[in-house]
PDB file of C-alpha atoms in Angstrom:
ATOM      1  CA  MET A   1      -4.667 -15.300  17.475  1.00  0.00           C
ATOM      2  CA  ASN A   2      -4.538 -11.528  16.820  1.00  0.00           C
ATOM      3  CA  ASP A   3      -1.058 -11.233  18.300  1.00  0.00           C
ATOM      4  CA  PRO A   4       1.259 -10.317  15.381  1.00  0.00           C
ATOM      5  CA  ARG A   5       4.081 -12.458  16.742  1.00  0.00           C
ATOM      6  CA  SER A   6       1.913 -15.597  16.879  1.00  0.00           C
ATOM      7  CA  ARG A   7       0.792 -15.040  13.271  1.00  0.00           C
ATOM      8  CA  ILE A   8       4.402 -14.896  12.058  1.00  0.00           C
ATOM      9  CA  LEU A   9       5.937 -17.766  14.032  1.00  0.00           C
ATOM     10  CA  PRO A  10       4.377 -20.525  11.852  1.00  0.00           C
ATOM     11  CA  LEU A  11       6.061 -18.967   8.794  1.00  0.00           C
ATOM     12  CA  LEU A  12       9.597 -19.327  10.117  1.00  0.00           C
ATOM     13  CA  ARG A  13      11.899 -21.829   8.451  1.00  0.00           C
ATOM     14  CA  GLN A  14      14.136 -24.233  10.295  1.00  0.00           C
ATOM     15  CA  GLY A  15      17.033 -22.376  11.894  1.00  0.00           C
ATOM     16  CA  GLU A  16      15.409 -18.981  11.355  1.00  0.00           C
ATOM     17  CA  HIS A  17      15.092 -16.574  14.294  1.00  0.00           C
ATOM     18  CA  LEU A  18      12.486 -13.842  14.647  1.00  0.00           C
ATOM     19  CA  LEU A  19      14.216 -10.519  15.361  1.00  0.00           C
ATOM     20  CA  TRP A  20      11.493  -7.870  14.953  1.00  0.00           C
ATOM     21  CA  VAL A  21       7.723  -7.760  14.407  1.00  0.00           C
ATOM     22  CA  GLY A  22       5.660  -4.684  13.617  1.00  0.00           C
ATOM     23  CA  GLN A  23       2.707  -3.261  11.762  1.00  0.00           C
ATOM     24  CA  PRO A  24       2.151  -0.231   9.532  1.00  0.00           C
ATOM     25  CA  ASP A  25       0.624   2.810  11.188  1.00  0.00           C
ATOM     26  CA  PRO A  26      -2.957   3.032   9.827  1.00  0.00           C
ATOM     27  CA  ARG A  27      -3.084   6.744  10.729  1.00  0.00           C
ATOM     28  CA  VAL A  28      -0.601   7.559   7.939  1.00  0.00           C
ATOM     29  CA  ARG A  29      -2.769   8.246   4.907  1.00  0.00           C
ATOM     30  CA  PHE A  30      -0.642  10.022   2.323  1.00  0.00           C
ATOM     31  CA  THR A  31       2.497   9.118   0.387  1.00  0.00           C
ATOM     32  CA  GLY A  32       4.661  11.133  -1.991  1.00  0.00           C
ATOM     33  CA  ALA A  33       2.641   9.783  -4.924  1.00  0.00           C
ATOM     34  CA  ASP A  34      -0.424  11.565  -3.547  1.00  0.00           C
ATOM     35  CA  ALA A  35       1.024  14.880  -4.716  1.00  0.00           C
ATOM     36  CA  PHE A  36      -0.083  13.679  -8.171  1.00  0.00           C
ATOM     37  CA  LEU A  37      -2.901  11.285  -7.245  1.00  0.00           C
ATOM     38  CA  VAL A  38      -5.035  13.669  -5.167  1.00  0.00           C
ATOM     39  CA  PRO A  39      -5.381  16.398  -7.843  1.00  0.00           C
ATOM     40  CA  PHE A  40      -5.816  13.738 -10.542  1.00  0.00           C
ATOM     41  CA  SER A  41      -8.544  11.969  -8.578  1.00  0.00           C
ATOM     42  CA  VAL A  42     -10.429  15.230  -7.958  1.00  0.00           C
ATOM     43  CA  LEU A  43     -10.249  16.107 -11.673  1.00  0.00           C
ATOM     44  CA  TRP A  44     -11.325  12.598 -12.727  1.00  0.00           C
ATOM     45  CA  GLY A  45     -14.151  12.418 -10.214  1.00  0.00           C
ATOM     46  CA  GLY A  46     -15.305  15.969 -10.874  1.00  0.00           C
ATOM     47  CA  PHE A  47     -15.452  15.430 -14.623  1.00  0.00           C
ATOM     48  CA  ALA A  48     -17.255  12.091 -14.229  1.00  0.00           C
ATOM     49  CA  ILE A  49     -19.846  13.588 -11.872  1.00  0.00           C
ATOM     50  CA  LEU A  50     -20.332  16.579 -14.204  1.00  0.00           C
ATOM     51  CA  TRP A  51     -20.827  14.141 -17.108  1.00  0.00           C
ATOM     52  CA  GLU A  52     -23.497  12.254 -15.148  1.00  0.00           C
ATOM     53  CA  VAL A  53     -25.315  15.410 -14.091  1.00  0.00           C
ATOM     54  CA  LEU A  54     -25.380  16.665 -17.686  1.00  0.00           C
ATOM     55  CA  ALA A  55     -26.414  13.244 -18.989  1.00  0.00           C
ATOM     56  CA  LEU A  56     -29.281  13.087 -16.494  1.00  0.00           C
ATOM     57  CA  THR A  57     -30.526  16.663 -16.877  1.00  0.00           C
ATOM     58  CA  THR A  58     -29.952  17.655 -20.512  1.00  0.00           C
ATOM     59  CA  VAL A  59     -29.201  14.679 -22.768  1.00  0.00           C
ATOM     60  CA  ARG A  60     -31.466  12.184 -21.002  1.00  0.00           C
ATOM     61  CA  GLN A  61     -30.390   9.248 -23.127  1.00  0.00           C
ATOM     62  CA  PRO A  62     -29.830   5.959 -21.295  1.00  0.00           C
ATOM     63  CA  PHE A  63     -26.573   5.231 -23.113  1.00  0.00           C
ATOM     64  CA  PHE A  64     -24.880   8.404 -21.865  1.00  0.00           C
ATOM     65  CA  VAL A  65     -26.190   7.913 -18.336  1.00  0.00           C
ATOM     66  CA  LEU A  66     -24.992   4.300 -18.207  1.00  0.00           C
ATOM     67  CA  TRP A  67     -21.677   5.175 -19.856  1.00  0.00           C
ATOM     68  CA  GLY A  68     -20.769   7.591 -17.066  1.00  0.00           C
ATOM     69  CA  ILE A  69     -21.600   5.352 -14.104  1.00  0.00           C
ATOM     70  CA  PRO A  70     -18.339   3.304 -14.132  1.00  0.00           C
ATOM     71  CA  PHE A  71     -16.312   6.513 -14.403  1.00  0.00           C
ATOM     72  CA  VAL A  72     -18.118   7.990 -11.393  1.00  0.00           C
ATOM     73  CA  LEU A  73     -17.496   4.815  -9.387  1.00  0.00           C
ATOM     74  CA  VAL A  74     -13.800   4.818 -10.294  1.00  0.00           C
ATOM     75  CA  GLY A  75     -13.597   8.509  -9.424  1.00  0.00           C
ATOM     76  CA  LEU A  76     -15.181   7.927  -6.021  1.00  0.00           C
ATOM     77  CA  TYR A  77     -12.709   5.101  -5.364  1.00  0.00           C
ATOM     78  CA  PHE A  78      -9.792   7.373  -6.375  1.00  0.00           C
ATOM     79  CA  ILE A  79     -11.025  10.163  -4.103  1.00  0.00           C
ATOM     80  CA  PHE A  80     -12.242   8.225  -1.032  1.00  0.00           C
ATOM     81  CA  GLY A  81     -12.243   4.475  -1.438  1.00  0.00           C
ATOM     82  CA  ARG A  82      -8.530   3.963  -1.783  1.00  0.00           C
ATOM     83  CA  PHE A  83      -7.926   5.503   1.643  1.00  0.00           C
ATOM     84  CA  ILE A  84     -10.484   3.188   3.233  1.00  0.00           C
ATOM     85  CA  PHE A  85      -8.938   0.192   1.442  1.00  0.00           C
ATOM     86  CA  LYS A  86      -5.436   1.250   2.451  1.00  0.00           C
ATOM     87  CA  LYS A  87      -6.380   1.616   6.132  1.00  0.00           C
ATOM     88  CA  ARG A  88      -8.110  -1.779   6.218  1.00  0.00           C
ATOM     89  CA  ARG A  89      -5.128  -3.443   4.538  1.00  0.00           C
ATOM     90  CA  LYS A  90      -2.723  -1.806   6.981  1.00  0.00           C
ATOM     91  CA  MET A  91      -4.738  -3.096   9.927  1.00  0.00           C
ATOM     92  CA  ALA A  92      -4.452  -6.641   8.511  1.00  0.00           C
ATOM     93  CA  THR A  93      -0.713  -6.416   7.689  1.00  0.00           C
ATOM     94  CA  ILE A  94       2.164  -7.690   9.805  1.00  0.00           C
ATOM     95  CA  TYR A  95       5.837  -7.157   9.079  1.00  0.00           C
ATOM     96  CA  ALA A  96       8.568  -9.406  10.406  1.00  0.00           C
ATOM     97  CA  LEU A  97      12.329  -9.399  10.220  1.00  0.00           C
ATOM     98  CA  THR A  98      14.270 -12.608  10.765  1.00  0.00           C
ATOM     99  CA  ASN A  99      17.974 -13.297  10.651  1.00  0.00           C
ATOM    100  CA  SER A 100      17.650 -14.062   6.916  1.00  0.00           C
ATOM    101  CA  ARG A 101      14.564 -12.434   5.415  1.00  0.00           C
ATOM    102  CA  ALA A 102      11.846  -9.789   5.553  1.00  0.00           C
ATOM    103  CA  ILE A 103       8.282 -11.124   5.700  1.00  0.00           C
ATOM    104  CA  VAL A 104       5.042  -9.309   4.898  1.00  0.00           C
ATOM    105  CA  ARG A 105       1.806 -11.040   5.883  1.00  0.00           C
ATOM    106  CA  THR A 106      -1.481  -9.440   4.887  1.00  0.00           C
ATOM    107  CA  GLY A 107      -4.514 -11.248   6.222  1.00  0.00           C
ATOM    108  CA  ASP A 108      -4.431 -15.018   6.137  1.00  0.00           C
ATOM    109  CA  ARG A 109      -3.691 -15.546   2.451  1.00  0.00           C
ATOM    110  CA  SER A 110      -1.038 -13.104   1.299  1.00  0.00           C
ATOM    111  CA  ILE A 111       2.547 -13.757   2.341  1.00  0.00           C
ATOM    112  CA  ALA A 112       5.586 -12.237   0.663  1.00  0.00           C
ATOM    113  CA  ASP A 113       9.221 -12.407   1.672  1.00  0.00           C
ATOM    114  CA  SER A 114      12.613 -11.233   0.527  1.00  0.00           C
ATOM    115  CA  PRO A 115      16.172 -11.970   1.588  1.00  0.00           C
ATOM    116  CA  ILE A 116      17.714  -9.138   3.575  1.00  0.00           C
ATOM    117  CA  ILE A 117      21.318  -9.900   2.689  1.00  0.00           C
ATOM    118  CA  GLY A 118      22.676  -9.361  -0.810  1.00  0.00           C
ATOM    119  CA  LEU A 119      19.840  -7.191  -2.103  1.00  0.00           C
ATOM    120  CA  PRO A 120      19.690  -3.416  -2.295  1.00  0.00           C
ATOM    121  CA  MET A 121      17.564  -1.748   0.330  1.00  0.00           C
ATOM    122  CA  LYS A 122      15.907   1.675   0.282  1.00  0.00           C
ATOM    123  CA  VAL A 123      14.972   3.521   3.477  1.00  0.00           C
ATOM    124  CA  ASP A 124      12.564   6.466   3.371  1.00  0.00           C
ATOM    125  CA  ARG A 125      11.918   8.557   6.485  1.00  0.00           C
ATOM    126  CA  SER A 126       8.838  10.704   6.810  1.00  0.00           C
ATOM    127  CA  ARG A 127       9.320  14.460   6.932  1.00  0.00           C
ATOM    128  CA  ASP A 128       8.770  14.556  10.680  1.00  0.00           C
ATOM    129  CA  GLY A 129      11.120  11.560  11.172  1.00  0.00           C
ATOM    130  CA  ARG A 130       8.514   9.584  13.132  1.00  0.00           C
ATOM    131  CA  HIS A 131       7.858   6.935  10.457  1.00  0.00           C
ATOM    132  CA  VAL A 132      10.044   4.915   8.155  1.00  0.00           C
ATOM    133  CA  SER A 133       9.407   2.783   5.064  1.00  0.00           C
ATOM    134  CA  VAL A 134      11.909   0.163   3.907  1.00  0.00           C
ATOM    135  CA  THR A 135      11.905  -1.430   0.449  1.00  0.00           C
ATOM    136  CA  PHE A 136      13.865  -4.640  -0.123  1.00  0.00           C
ATOM    137  CA  GLY A 137      15.269  -5.240  -3.605  1.00  0.00           C
ATOM    138  CA  SER A 138      15.149  -2.938  -6.582  1.00  0.00           C
ATOM    139  CA  PRO A 139      11.872  -2.030  -8.275  1.00  0.00           C
ATOM    140  CA  GLY A 140      11.598  -2.884 -11.961  1.00  0.00           C
ATOM    141  CA  LEU A 141      11.671  -0.341 -14.783  1.00  0.00           C
ATOM    142  CA  GLY A 142      13.276   2.374 -12.716  1.00  0.00           C
ATOM    143  CA  GLY A 143      10.602   2.272 -10.027  1.00  0.00           C
ATOM    144  CA  LEU A 144       7.643   2.853 -12.359  1.00  0.00           C
ATOM    145  CA  LEU A 145       6.087  -0.512 -11.516  1.00  0.00           C
ATOM    146  CA  GLY A 146       6.063   0.184  -7.792  1.00  0.00           C
ATOM    147  CA  MET A 147       4.809   3.743  -7.925  1.00  0.00           C
ATOM    148  CA  TYR A 148       1.302   2.721  -6.842  1.00  0.00           C
ATOM    149  CA  GLN A 149       2.406   0.661  -3.855  1.00  0.00           C
ATOM    150  CA  ASN A 150       1.066   1.958  -0.539  1.00  0.00           C
ATOM    151  CA  THR A 151      -1.424   4.291  -2.244  1.00  0.00           C
ATOM    152  CA  GLY A 152      -4.574   2.161  -2.218  1.00  0.00           C
ATOM    153  CA  LEU A 153      -4.113   1.703  -5.970  1.00  0.00           C
ATOM    154  CA  ASP A 154      -1.715  -1.217  -5.569  1.00  0.00           C
ATOM    155  CA  PHE A 155      -3.750  -3.414  -7.924  1.00  0.00           C
ATOM    156  CA  PHE A 156      -2.312  -1.427 -10.868  1.00  0.00           C
ATOM    157  CA  SER A 157       1.076  -3.023 -10.275  1.00  0.00           C
ATOM    158  CA  LEU A 158       0.003  -6.539  -9.211  1.00  0.00           C
ATOM    159  CA  GLY A 159       2.263  -9.110 -10.814  1.00  0.00           C
ATOM    160  CA  LEU A 160       4.472  -6.438 -12.321  1.00  0.00           C
ATOM    161  CA  GLY A 161       7.508  -6.497 -10.097  1.00  0.00           C
ATOM    162  CA  GLN A 162       6.080  -5.471  -6.752  1.00  0.00           C
ATOM    163  CA  THR A 163       8.808  -5.363  -4.166  1.00  0.00           C
ATOM    164  CA  VAL A 164       8.631  -6.501  -0.563  1.00  0.00           C
ATOM    165  CA  ALA A 165       8.395  -3.412   1.614  1.00  0.00           C
ATOM    166  CA  PHE A 166       7.575  -2.304   5.144  1.00  0.00           C
ATOM    167  CA  TYR A 167       5.499   0.902   4.967  1.00  0.00           C
ATOM    168  CA  ASP A 168       4.831   3.592   7.567  1.00  0.00           C
ATOM    169  CA  ILE A 169       6.548   1.970  10.543  1.00  0.00           C
ATOM    170  CA  GLU A 170       6.300   4.026  13.720  1.00  0.00           C
ATOM    171  CA  ASP A 171       9.099   2.059  15.458  1.00  0.00           C
ATOM    172  CA  ALA A 172      11.699   3.463  13.062  1.00  0.00           C
ATOM    173  CA  ASP A 173      14.718   3.155  15.360  1.00  0.00           C
ATOM    174  CA  GLY A 174      13.799  -0.378  16.443  1.00  0.00           C
ATOM    175  CA  LEU A 175      13.354  -1.574  12.861  1.00  0.00           C
ATOM    176  CA  LEU A 176      16.458   0.105  11.449  1.00  0.00           C
ATOM    177  CA  GLY A 177      18.661  -1.006  14.358  1.00  0.00           C
ATOM    178  CA  THR A 178      17.487  -4.603  14.028  1.00  0.00           C
ATOM    179  CA  LEU A 179      17.907  -4.460  10.263  1.00  0.00           C
ATOM    180  CA  ASP A 180      21.478  -3.188  10.572  1.00  0.00           C
ATOM    181  CA  ARG A 181      22.363  -5.981  13.012  1.00  0.00           C
ATOM    182  CA  ALA A 182      20.730  -8.627  10.794  1.00  0.00           C
ATOM    183  CA  ARG A 183      22.496  -7.472   7.625  1.00  0.00           C
ATOM    184  CA  VAL A 184      25.898  -7.511   9.327  1.00  0.00           C
ATOM    185  CA  GLY A 185      25.298 -11.077  10.442  1.00  0.00           C
TER     186      GLY A 185
END
């Protein structure tokens, strides 16, 4: 049951036709937000590790040592963990396009969908043109709520207007061609 198509078919509504199925490319690690997130994570993690080293070697008080541990753990997640999380999530995600909606299935529990007709749509191509990301609908608060999507820090915007989106699709021409045909009717 690992075939993406067979995992989407049970989600189709009566009269709905499956037009395209794909998955995000797990080899794509960085997004535009990483221009800010990478330096921030190195500063955060570096300061937290420096705090712990100083707390262990000079201050030697349990409160200061314990106080720094959560900050070190968060820093390590910012620096490394989010990329591991993002890759694992991408490997469990399936995107589908039907004649009426876009469907995102992550694992067995998370399913999101959005109509493809009547909503704004944003298409972002990678610099090399080999990958495309498509966002359906408009993000709330001028896009601030969705700025962490596809970064491994998605939990910051959970429940705050996350939009349905297909990220890092290698079959850019196939997806965009099918999307154009579906939106025309």
